Structure formats: structure tokens, C-alpha cells
């Protein structure tokens, strides 16, 4: 198919498709002449994935490129799945204040939480670092009542993770498992955030109305 047909099927404009190709999010079509290229269903599928990552998952173009690189990696087996999972850990958005002592305390607190939960966590885990940065920010903002309920949040997260991994385990091969990890983490985070707001609305009505 030509780019006009690809645009129609995917709902992505032709200039945006060309931009995705320039940004290495989408493979170029097969060149048939100087100014013409042919595309196929794989391009349609990839464009739907790109849109999901950018528009629903809220990733930047650079972050989406990293995630897609993990999906396309020639690695196989457990290593590929874990590599893809690491790519989906969002960098901290807290930024700003640098309190080395506070950060160190937060890391220790998250490690202690992981031990209480029986989680096997690498010292180099990006998720551990991200959690510690958020915890440090809560402490600095005097939101200790949220920070003091870490175990309750961890129990909820553990239940979600168990569901995630049961879904991943049932996928037929490594590539399908990797895709499930990536989309489950990125789009699953968006889904959980939306469901949390719904639950808060319900609980708020019960408590305050």
C-alpha cells in the first residue's frame, strides 16, 4: 500500500508517518521509485502501537524509541523480557531538590519495604531508584501520612503484579511475552491511574457526601 492508504488505515497523517520514520519509530517503506514507497500490514500494526505509547501511555518520542528498541531486540528468552521491563520504568519527574541524605534514607526505606514484602530486588533496579525519589519528595513536602502507608501501597502493587505476570506467562513465545510486559506496564499504568480516580470518586462520595 502507498502512504495515503497507510494513513487512512492507521488514522495517522502522512506527515506524521514521515516524522515517525525520521525518528526511527517506524521502519521506512520499500522504495519503489524516487518519491514512492510501499508499506504493509506490519506498518499499520506498528503505527497503532506507536500511537498507544505516545497518546495513551504518555511517553516522549525518545522514550517510545527506547521501548520499541527493546521490543525489536534480537535477544531471546528471559533476558529479553527483563530488558524490556527495565525500559518501561519511567524516569523520576520530581527533579529539583537534591538532598543526598534524604535520598539515601528513602532508598534504605524502599529496600526495607521490599524485604518485608519478600521481593527480590536488584540494587541497580531503576524502579527502586524511582520509588525512592518519589518517597523522598513526599517526605520533603510533609506528606508523611502517604509515605507512612507504603506497605498498603505495596500490597496493592503486589496483587497487580501477580495479575500482570499471569497474563505474561500465558503468552506463546518470548516476543509475545515481551510485548505483554511493555504494554502491560505502560498502558497498564495509565489504566490503573484512571481506575484509581474512579475509586477515589466513589470513596469520596461515601465519606463526604
XYZ file of N, CA and C in Angstrom:
627
model
N 0.848 -1.191 0.000
C 0.000 0.000 0.000
C 0.884 1.242 0.000
N 0.353 2.342 -0.529
C 1.078 3.598 -0.510
C 0.778 4.343 0.790
N 1.473 5.460 1.006
C 1.370 6.147 2.283
C -0.030 6.698 2.536
N -0.755 7.071 1.454
C -2.112 7.574 1.642
C -3.018 6.486 2.229
N -2.870 5.248 1.740
C -3.664 4.129 2.253
C -3.233 3.787 3.682
N -1.929 3.835 3.932
C -1.438 3.595 5.280
C -2.006 4.627 6.248
N -2.051 5.859 5.822
C -2.608 6.925 6.649
C -4.087 6.674 6.940
N -4.819 6.258 5.936
C -6.254 6.002 6.109
C -6.494 4.845 7.079
N -5.748 3.778 6.935
C -5.957 2.601 7.781
C -5.519 2.824 9.228
N -4.474 3.595 9.396
C -3.919 3.781 10.739
C -4.480 4.989 11.472
N -5.064 5.936 10.715
C -5.545 7.174 11.335
C -4.432 8.155 11.642
N -3.255 7.932 11.069
C -2.098 8.810 11.284
C -1.832 9.565 9.989
N -1.656 10.869 10.074
C -1.443 11.665 8.866
C -0.131 11.300 8.195
N -0.058 11.537 6.890
C 1.156 11.227 6.133
C 2.375 11.990 6.669
N 2.259 13.298 6.982
C 3.436 13.993 7.542
C 3.897 13.382 8.868
N 2.943 12.925 9.689
C 3.318 12.305 10.963
C 3.996 10.967 10.737
N 3.519 10.201 9.758
C 4.170 8.930 9.416
C 5.614 9.186 9.005
N 5.836 10.179 8.169
C 7.197 10.505 7.741
C 8.057 10.939 8.922
N 7.437 11.654 9.869
C 8.169 12.069 11.074
C 8.570 10.853 11.902
N 7.666 9.889 12.048
C 7.991 8.677 12.796
C 9.129 7.899 12.130
N 9.148 7.914 10.804
C 10.246 7.243 10.092
C 11.562 7.968 10.379
N 11.553 9.301 10.325
C 12.774 10.073 10.593
C 13.273 9.850 12.021
N 12.333 9.655 12.959
C 12.694 9.480 14.364
C 12.980 8.022 14.719
N 13.007 7.158 13.700
C 13.319 5.727 13.879
C 12.307 4.998 14.751
N 11.077 5.479 14.762
C 9.995 4.758 15.425
C 9.357 3.756 14.467
N 9.385 4.078 13.199
C 8.738 3.274 12.172
C 9.742 2.973 11.069
N 9.762 1.718 10.636
C 10.658 1.347 9.537
C 10.183 2.003 8.246
N 11.092 2.435 7.389
C 10.669 3.024 6.118
C 10.019 1.972 5.225
N 9.184 2.448 4.312
C 8.583 1.532 3.356
C 9.599 1.079 2.317
N 9.208 0.088 1.551
C 10.084 -0.408 0.488
C 10.028 0.556 -0.694
N 11.183 1.123 -1.027
C 11.243 2.135 -2.071
C 10.943 1.526 -3.434
N 9.948 2.116 -4.130
C 9.591 1.629 -5.472
C 9.974 2.626 -6.562
N 10.234 3.867 -6.177
C 10.719 4.882 -7.107
C 11.348 5.990 -6.273
N 11.750 7.041 -6.919
C 12.432 8.124 -6.211
C 11.568 8.718 -5.103
N 10.280 8.853 -5.347
C 9.410 9.503 -4.361
C 8.216 8.641 -3.960
N 8.327 7.337 -4.139
C 7.239 6.429 -3.776
C 7.787 5.259 -2.956
N 6.969 4.803 -2.000
C 7.345 3.641 -1.190
C 6.095 2.825 -0.915
N 6.294 1.532 -0.702
C 5.194 0.630 -0.396
C 5.273 0.205 1.083
N 4.104 0.129 1.699
C 4.003 -0.263 3.103
C 3.104 -1.491 3.207
N 3.133 -2.155 4.367
C 2.298 -3.340 4.538
C 1.632 -3.325 5.913
N 0.987 -4.440 6.248
C 0.225 -4.511 7.492
C 1.107 -4.339 8.724
N 2.386 -4.694 8.603
C 3.283 -4.504 9.740
C 3.415 -3.024 10.094
N 3.372 -2.173 9.079
C 3.431 -0.736 9.338
C 2.149 -0.256 10.010
N 1.036 -0.815 9.626
C -0.234 -0.454 10.268
C -0.186 -0.828 11.746
N 0.254 -2.050 12.034
C 0.333 -2.512 13.420
C 1.302 -1.660 14.234
N 2.451 -1.337 13.635
C 3.435 -0.536 14.372
C 2.904 0.872 14.651
N 2.196 1.446 13.699
C 1.636 2.774 13.923
C 0.611 2.767 15.048
N -0.182 1.718 15.141
C -1.137 1.617 16.248
C -0.410 1.518 17.579
N 0.692 0.779 17.592
C 1.486 0.660 18.807
C 2.120 1.999 19.175
N 2.676 2.689 18.188
C 3.296 3.997 18.446
C 2.272 4.968 19.033
N 1.094 5.006 18.445
C 0.052 5.904 18.945
C -0.336 5.555 20.377
N -0.412 4.273 20.675
C -0.753 3.861 22.037
C 0.318 4.317 23.022
N 1.579 4.157 22.654
C 2.664 4.553 23.543
C 2.689 6.064 23.758
N 2.503 6.824 22.683
C 2.598 8.279 22.766
C 1.346 8.922 23.340
N 0.191 8.496 22.857
C -1.046 9.181 23.195
C -1.702 8.653 24.466
N -1.679 7.346 24.655
C -2.299 6.764 25.853
C -1.266 6.615 26.963
N -0.109 6.066 26.618
C 0.930 5.872 27.614
C 1.643 7.147 28.021
N 1.537 8.199 27.187
C 2.140 9.480 27.533
C 3.646 9.522 27.428
N 4.253 8.619 26.651
C 5.697 8.607 26.513
C 6.169 9.709 25.572
N 7.394 10.161 25.800
C 8.031 11.043 24.839
C 8.463 10.216 23.629
N 8.805 10.902 22.548
C 9.280 10.195 21.362
C 10.549 9.404 21.693
N 11.456 10.013 22.460
C 12.703 9.327 22.821
C 12.435 8.086 23.656
N 11.502 8.195 24.627
C 11.179 7.044 25.469
C 10.507 5.950 24.649
N 9.609 6.350 23.744
C 8.950 5.368 22.886
C 9.968 4.658 21.998
N 10.976 5.386 21.522
C 12.025 4.774 20.701
C 12.770 3.698 21.500
N 13.051 3.981 22.764
C 13.730 3.001 23.618
C 12.881 1.752 23.813
N 11.590 1.969 24.054
C 10.696 0.837 24.281
C 10.583 -0.024 23.024
N 10.440 0.614 21.876
C 10.338 -0.128 20.625
C 11.639 -0.866 20.322
N 12.763 -0.269 20.696
C 14.048 -0.952 20.503
C 14.105 -2.214 21.342
N 13.545 -2.161 22.548
C 13.516 -3.355 23.395
C 12.630 -4.429 22.774
N 11.504 -4.008 22.210
C 10.617 -4.970 21.552
C 11.282 -5.619 20.341
N 12.073 -4.827 19.608
C 12.702 -5.309 18.379
C 14.038 -5.994 18.624
N 14.476 -6.031 19.867
C 15.782 -6.585 20.180
C 15.895 -8.036 19.711
N 17.063 -8.422 19.185
C 17.257 -9.814 18.761
C 17.484 -10.767 19.933
N 17.576 -10.221 21.148
C 17.771 -11.086 22.311
C 16.607 -12.066 22.427
N 16.835 -13.146 23.134
C 15.790 -14.150 23.310
C 15.657 -14.507 24.777
N 14.555 -15.148 25.090
C 14.377 -15.707 26.425
C 14.155 -14.674 27.501
N 14.442 -15.115 28.725
C 14.155 -14.320 29.917
C 14.875 -12.971 29.870
N 16.090 -12.933 29.329
C 16.857 -11.699 29.294
C 16.128 -10.624 28.489
N 15.526 -11.001 27.389
C 14.819 -10.023 26.562
C 13.617 -9.457 27.311
N 12.882 -10.319 28.013
C 11.705 -9.867 28.755
C 12.116 -8.896 29.857
N 13.169 -9.232 30.600
C 13.625 -8.363 31.680
C 14.169 -7.045 31.136
N 14.878 -7.119 30.000
C 15.418 -5.917 29.373
C 14.281 -4.977 28.975
N 13.220 -5.530 28.418
C 12.078 -4.715 28.019
C 11.394 -4.106 29.239
N 11.286 -4.877 30.317
C 10.653 -4.375 31.532
C 11.420 -3.177 32.084
N 12.759 -3.250 32.063
C 13.563 -2.135 32.555
C 13.353 -0.883 31.715
N 13.153 -1.068 30.413
C 12.969 0.090 29.531
C 11.665 0.832 29.830
N 10.711 0.157 30.471
C 9.414 0.788 30.706
C 9.339 1.503 32.042
N 10.420 1.522 32.813
C 10.416 2.263 34.076
C 10.592 3.742 33.762
N 9.597 4.541 34.107
C 9.651 5.968 33.806
C 10.677 6.662 34.692
N 11.446 7.595 34.127
C 12.363 8.369 34.967
C 11.588 9.242 35.939
N 12.233 9.603 37.038
C 11.569 10.436 38.031
C 11.172 11.778 37.434
N 9.985 12.263 37.795
C 9.543 13.586 37.371
C 9.626 14.584 38.527
N 10.192 14.146 39.637
C 10.253 15.012 40.808
C 11.281 16.103 40.584
N 12.542 15.703 40.354
C 13.601 16.636 39.997
C 13.857 17.698 41.050
N 14.655 18.690 40.668
C 14.881 19.836 41.526
C 15.782 19.536 42.709
N 15.211 19.560 43.883
C 15.946 19.482 45.144
C 16.832 18.231 45.204
N 18.058 18.452 45.619
C 18.990 17.341 45.753
C 19.425 17.233 47.215
N 18.817 16.348 47.953
C 19.151 16.108 49.354
C 19.747 14.714 49.432
N 21.059 14.652 49.469
C 21.732 13.354 49.408
C 21.336 12.479 50.584
N 21.297 13.074 51.790
C 20.946 12.300 52.976
C 19.506 11.793 52.889
N 18.598 12.661 52.452
C 17.198 12.261 52.321
C 17.013 11.184 51.277
N 17.736 11.324 50.180
C 17.669 10.307 49.122
C 18.189 8.964 49.632
N 19.281 8.997 50.383
C 19.856 7.766 50.926
C 18.874 7.089 51.885
N 18.208 7.880 52.711
C 17.230 7.333 53.649
C 16.045 6.723 52.901
N 15.627 7.389 51.831
C 14.497 6.877 51.054
C 14.843 5.558 50.383
N 16.063 5.447 49.850
C 16.492 4.191 49.242
C 16.479 3.072 50.275
N 16.993 3.370 51.469
C 17.006 2.366 52.532
C 15.589 1.963 52.918
N 14.677 2.930 52.921
C 13.291 2.633 53.289
C 12.619 1.742 52.240
N 12.894 1.999 50.967
C 12.318 1.167 49.911
C 12.924 -0.235 49.949
N 14.200 -0.328 50.223
C 14.823 -1.655 50.353
C 14.190 -2.436 51.502
N 13.959 -1.756 52.634
C 13.333 -2.419 53.778
C 11.910 -2.861 53.434
N 11.207 -2.027 52.679
C 9.862 -2.395 52.234
C 9.907 -3.660 51.385
N 10.851 -3.705 50.445
C 10.984 -4.873 49.575
C 11.267 -6.132 50.396
N 12.093 -5.994 51.413
C 12.387 -7.146 52.268
C 11.146 -7.607 53.013
N 10.362 -6.666 53.524
C 9.126 -7.042 54.231
C 8.155 -7.757 53.305
N 8.143 -7.330 52.033
C 7.234 -7.943 51.067
C 7.771 -9.263 50.520
N 9.053 -9.548 50.807
C 9.667 -10.752 50.254
C 10.028 -10.616 48.799
N 10.204 -9.368 48.336
C 10.556 -9.130 46.940
C 12.062 -9.256 46.747
N 12.465 -9.879 45.649
C 13.871 -9.946 45.268
C 14.166 -8.761 44.353
N 14.897 -7.787 44.875
C 15.128 -6.538 44.153
C 16.617 -6.301 43.984
N 17.025 -6.023 42.746
C 18.415 -5.703 42.470
C 18.758 -4.319 43.004
N 19.999 -4.180 43.482
C 20.465 -2.879 43.960
C 20.465 -1.849 42.834
N 20.583 -2.302 41.593
C 20.632 -1.394 40.442
C 19.271 -1.203 39.777
N 18.211 -1.649 40.415
C 16.892 -1.569 39.800
C 16.458 -0.121 39.585
N 16.125 0.261 38.334
C 15.609 1.617 38.106
C 14.317 1.873 38.880
N 13.517 0.825 39.094
C 12.271 1.003 39.833
C 12.537 1.343 41.291
N 13.573 0.744 41.856
C 13.926 1.073 43.242
C 14.318 2.548 43.335
N 15.130 3.000 42.391
C 15.544 4.401 42.391
C 14.348 5.330 42.222
N 13.457 4.997 41.291
C 12.289 5.838 41.046
C 11.391 5.905 42.277
N 11.166 4.764 42.927
C 10.328 4.740 44.127
C 10.956 5.566 45.239
N 12.280 5.454 45.395
C 12.968 6.211 46.443
C 12.868 7.711 46.197
N 12.963 8.137 44.944
C 12.864 9.567 44.634
C 11.475 10.106 44.954
N 10.442 9.325 44.643
C 9.083 9.758 44.965
C 8.887 9.810 46.478
N 9.376 8.799 47.171
C 9.253 8.770 48.625
C 9.968 9.960 49.250
N 11.166 10.255 48.769
C 11.913 11.406 49.275
C 11.127 12.697 49.055
N 10.502 12.829 47.882
C 9.706 14.025 47.595
C 8.522 14.139 48.544
N 7.855 13.024 48.829
C 6.732 13.049 49.773
C 7.190 13.512 51.149
N 8.317 12.998 51.594
C 8.845 13.404 52.900
C 9.166 14.900 52.914
N 9.791 15.380 51.842
C 10.175 16.794 51.789
C 8.964 17.717 51.742
N 7.857 17.214 51.200
C 6.630 18.010 51.105
C 5.717 17.817 52.313
N 6.246 17.169 53.358
C 5.485 16.930 54.595
C 4.224 16.102 54.352
N 4.312 15.191 53.377
C 3.203 14.279 53.108
C 3.503 12.921 53.744
N 3.871 12.955 55.018
C 4.302 11.732 55.693
C 3.182 10.712 55.840
N 1.929 11.195 55.883
C 0.834 10.240 56.035
C 0.717 9.339 54.812
N 1.027 9.853 53.599
C 1.089 8.997 52.422
C 2.297 8.062 52.495
N 3.449 8.636 52.832
C 4.673 7.845 52.890
C 4.601 6.752 53.945
N 3.859 7.007 55.019
C 3.763 6.027 56.104
C 2.865 4.844 55.756
N 2.188 4.918 54.626
C 1.322 3.807 54.207
C 1.947 3.008 53.064
N 3.262 2.974 53.015
C 3.964 2.257 51.954
C 3.545 0.795 51.858
N 3.378 0.148 53.003
C 3.058 -1.280 52.970
C 1.704 -1.539 52.320
N 0.742 -0.661 52.572
C -0.572 -0.822 51.950
C -0.467 -0.656 50.440
N 0.294 0.349 50.005
C 0.500 0.535 48.568
C 1.244 -0.656 47.969
N 2.211 -1.180 48.702
C 2.989 -2.319 48.199
C 2.119 -3.555 48.048
N 1.220 -3.786 48.990
C 0.326 -4.956 48.883
C -0.571 -4.840 47.648
N -1.066 -3.642 47.395
C -1.893 -3.439 46.199
C -1.066 -3.653 44.937
N 0.166 -3.136 44.937
C 1.045 -3.301 43.780
C 1.380 -4.764 43.552
N 1.579 -5.509 44.628
C 1.915 -6.921 44.501
C 0.774 -7.705 43.865
N -0.460 -7.365 44.241
C -1.614 -8.041 43.649
C -1.714 -7.743 42.153
N -1.457 -6.494 41.781
C -1.481 -6.123 40.361
C -0.364 -6.850 39.609
N 0.836 -6.894 40.204
C 1.964 -7.554 39.555
C 1.688 -9.041 39.337
N 1.028 -9.679 40.308
C 0.704 -11.098 40.152
C -0.215 -11.312 38.953
N -1.194 -10.413 38.785
C -2.086 -10.496 37.629
C -1.317 -10.265 36.338
N -0.444 -9.241 36.338
C 0.370 -8.951 35.153
C 1.157 -10.178 34.706
N 1.860 -10.783 35.649
C 2.749 -11.883 35.287
C 2.004 -13.154 34.906
N 0.793 -13.313 35.414
C -0.015 -14.456 34.988
C -0.411 -14.287 33.525
N -0.720 -13.056 33.141
C -1.039 -12.776 31.733
C 0.191 -13.023 30.858
N 1.338 -12.502 31.292
C 2.578 -12.664 30.531
C 2.927 -14.138 30.372
N 2.784 -14.902 31.448
C 3.157 -16.319 31.448
C 2.389 -17.108 30.404
N 1.183 -16.703 30.083
C 0.340 -17.446 29.155
C 0.610 -17.097 27.694
N 1.458 -16.110 27.439
C 1.772 -15.774 26.055
C 2.592 -16.893 25.419
N 2.441 -17.119 24.094
C 3.006 -18.321 23.467
C 4.514 -18.319 23.253
N 5.147 -17.135 23.183
C 6.586 -17.122 22.914
C 7.206 -15.871 23.527
N 8.534 -15.769 23.418
C 9.257 -14.670 24.053
C 8.830 -13.316 23.521
N 8.667 -13.193 22.196
C 8.271 -11.904 21.631
C 6.907 -11.470 22.155
N 5.975 -12.415 22.234
C 4.642 -12.084 22.757
C 4.709 -11.729 24.237
N 5.570 -12.412 24.985
C 5.751 -12.098 26.399
C 6.341 -10.700 26.567
N 7.320 -10.372 25.727
C 7.948 -9.057 25.799
C 6.935 -7.958 25.514
N 6.118 -8.154 24.480
C 5.087 -7.175 24.151
C 4.112 -7.014 25.308
N 3.745 -8.115 25.950
C 2.814 -8.048 27.075
C 3.416 -7.279 28.245
N 4.708 -7.474 28.499
C 5.374 -6.738 29.578
C 5.375 -5.242 29.284
N 5.766 -4.884 28.068
C 5.869 -3.476 27.706
C 4.505 -2.793 27.757
N 3.536 -3.362 27.054
C 2.227 -2.723 27.009
C 1.511 -2.811 28.347
N 1.718 -3.931 29.051
C 1.107 -4.057 30.368
C 1.625 -3.017 31.339
N 2.925 -2.724 31.277
C 3.494 -1.715 32.164
C 3.069 -0.302 31.786
N 3.201 0.045 30.518
C 2.945 1.425 30.111
C 1.447 1.727 30.072
N 0.697 0.932 29.336
C -0.739 1.184 29.253
C -1.444 0.741 30.529
N -0.882 -0.291 31.184
C -1.453 -0.715 32.462
C -1.347 0.372 33.510
N -0.227 1.117 33.520
C -0.095 2.241 34.449
C -1.183 3.283 34.188
N -1.444 3.568 32.919
C -2.484 4.533 32.576
C -3.860 4.025 33.014
N -4.104 2.729 32.824
C -5.374 2.148 33.241
C -5.532 2.205 34.760
N -4.479 1.840 35.474
C -4.545 1.868 36.937
C -4.788 3.281 37.456
N -4.136 4.271 36.840
C -4.343 5.651 37.268
C -5.801 6.061 37.087
N -6.394 5.677 35.949
C -7.788 6.020 35.698
C -8.726 5.302 36.669
N -8.462 4.010 36.920
C -9.289 3.258 37.862
C -9.149 3.810 39.277
N -7.956 4.258 39.625
C -7.757 4.862 40.948
C -8.623 6.104 41.106
N -8.673 6.940 40.060
C -9.521 8.143 40.120
C -10.991 7.768 40.274
N -11.419 6.735 39.559
C -12.804 6.292 39.697
C -13.096 5.838 41.123
N -12.178 5.054 41.677
C -12.369 4.559 43.046
C -12.352 5.712 44.044
N -11.462 6.696 43.828
C -11.428 7.853 44.716
C -12.732 8.633 44.675
N -13.295 8.768 43.479
C -14.577 9.459 43.356
C -15.657 8.746 44.164
N -15.693 7.429 44.043
C -16.672 6.628 44.785
C -16.459 6.750 46.295
N -15.215 6.576 46.744
C -14.923 6.643 48.164
C -15.170 8.039 48.737
N -14.852 9.045 47.947
C -15.092 10.418 48.378
C -16.585 10.680 48.602
N -17.406 10.170 47.673
C -18.861 10.338 47.835
C -19.350 9.636 49.096
N -18.807 8.455 49.392
C -19.197 7.729 50.598
C -18.800 8.470 51.869
N -17.610 9.062 51.863
C -17.080 9.684 53.068
C -17.618 11.085 53.336
N -17.786 11.866 52.257
C -18.024 13.290 52.446
C -19.415 13.773 52.050
N -20.147 12.984 51.254
C -21.489 13.435 50.841
C -22.514 13.091 51.906
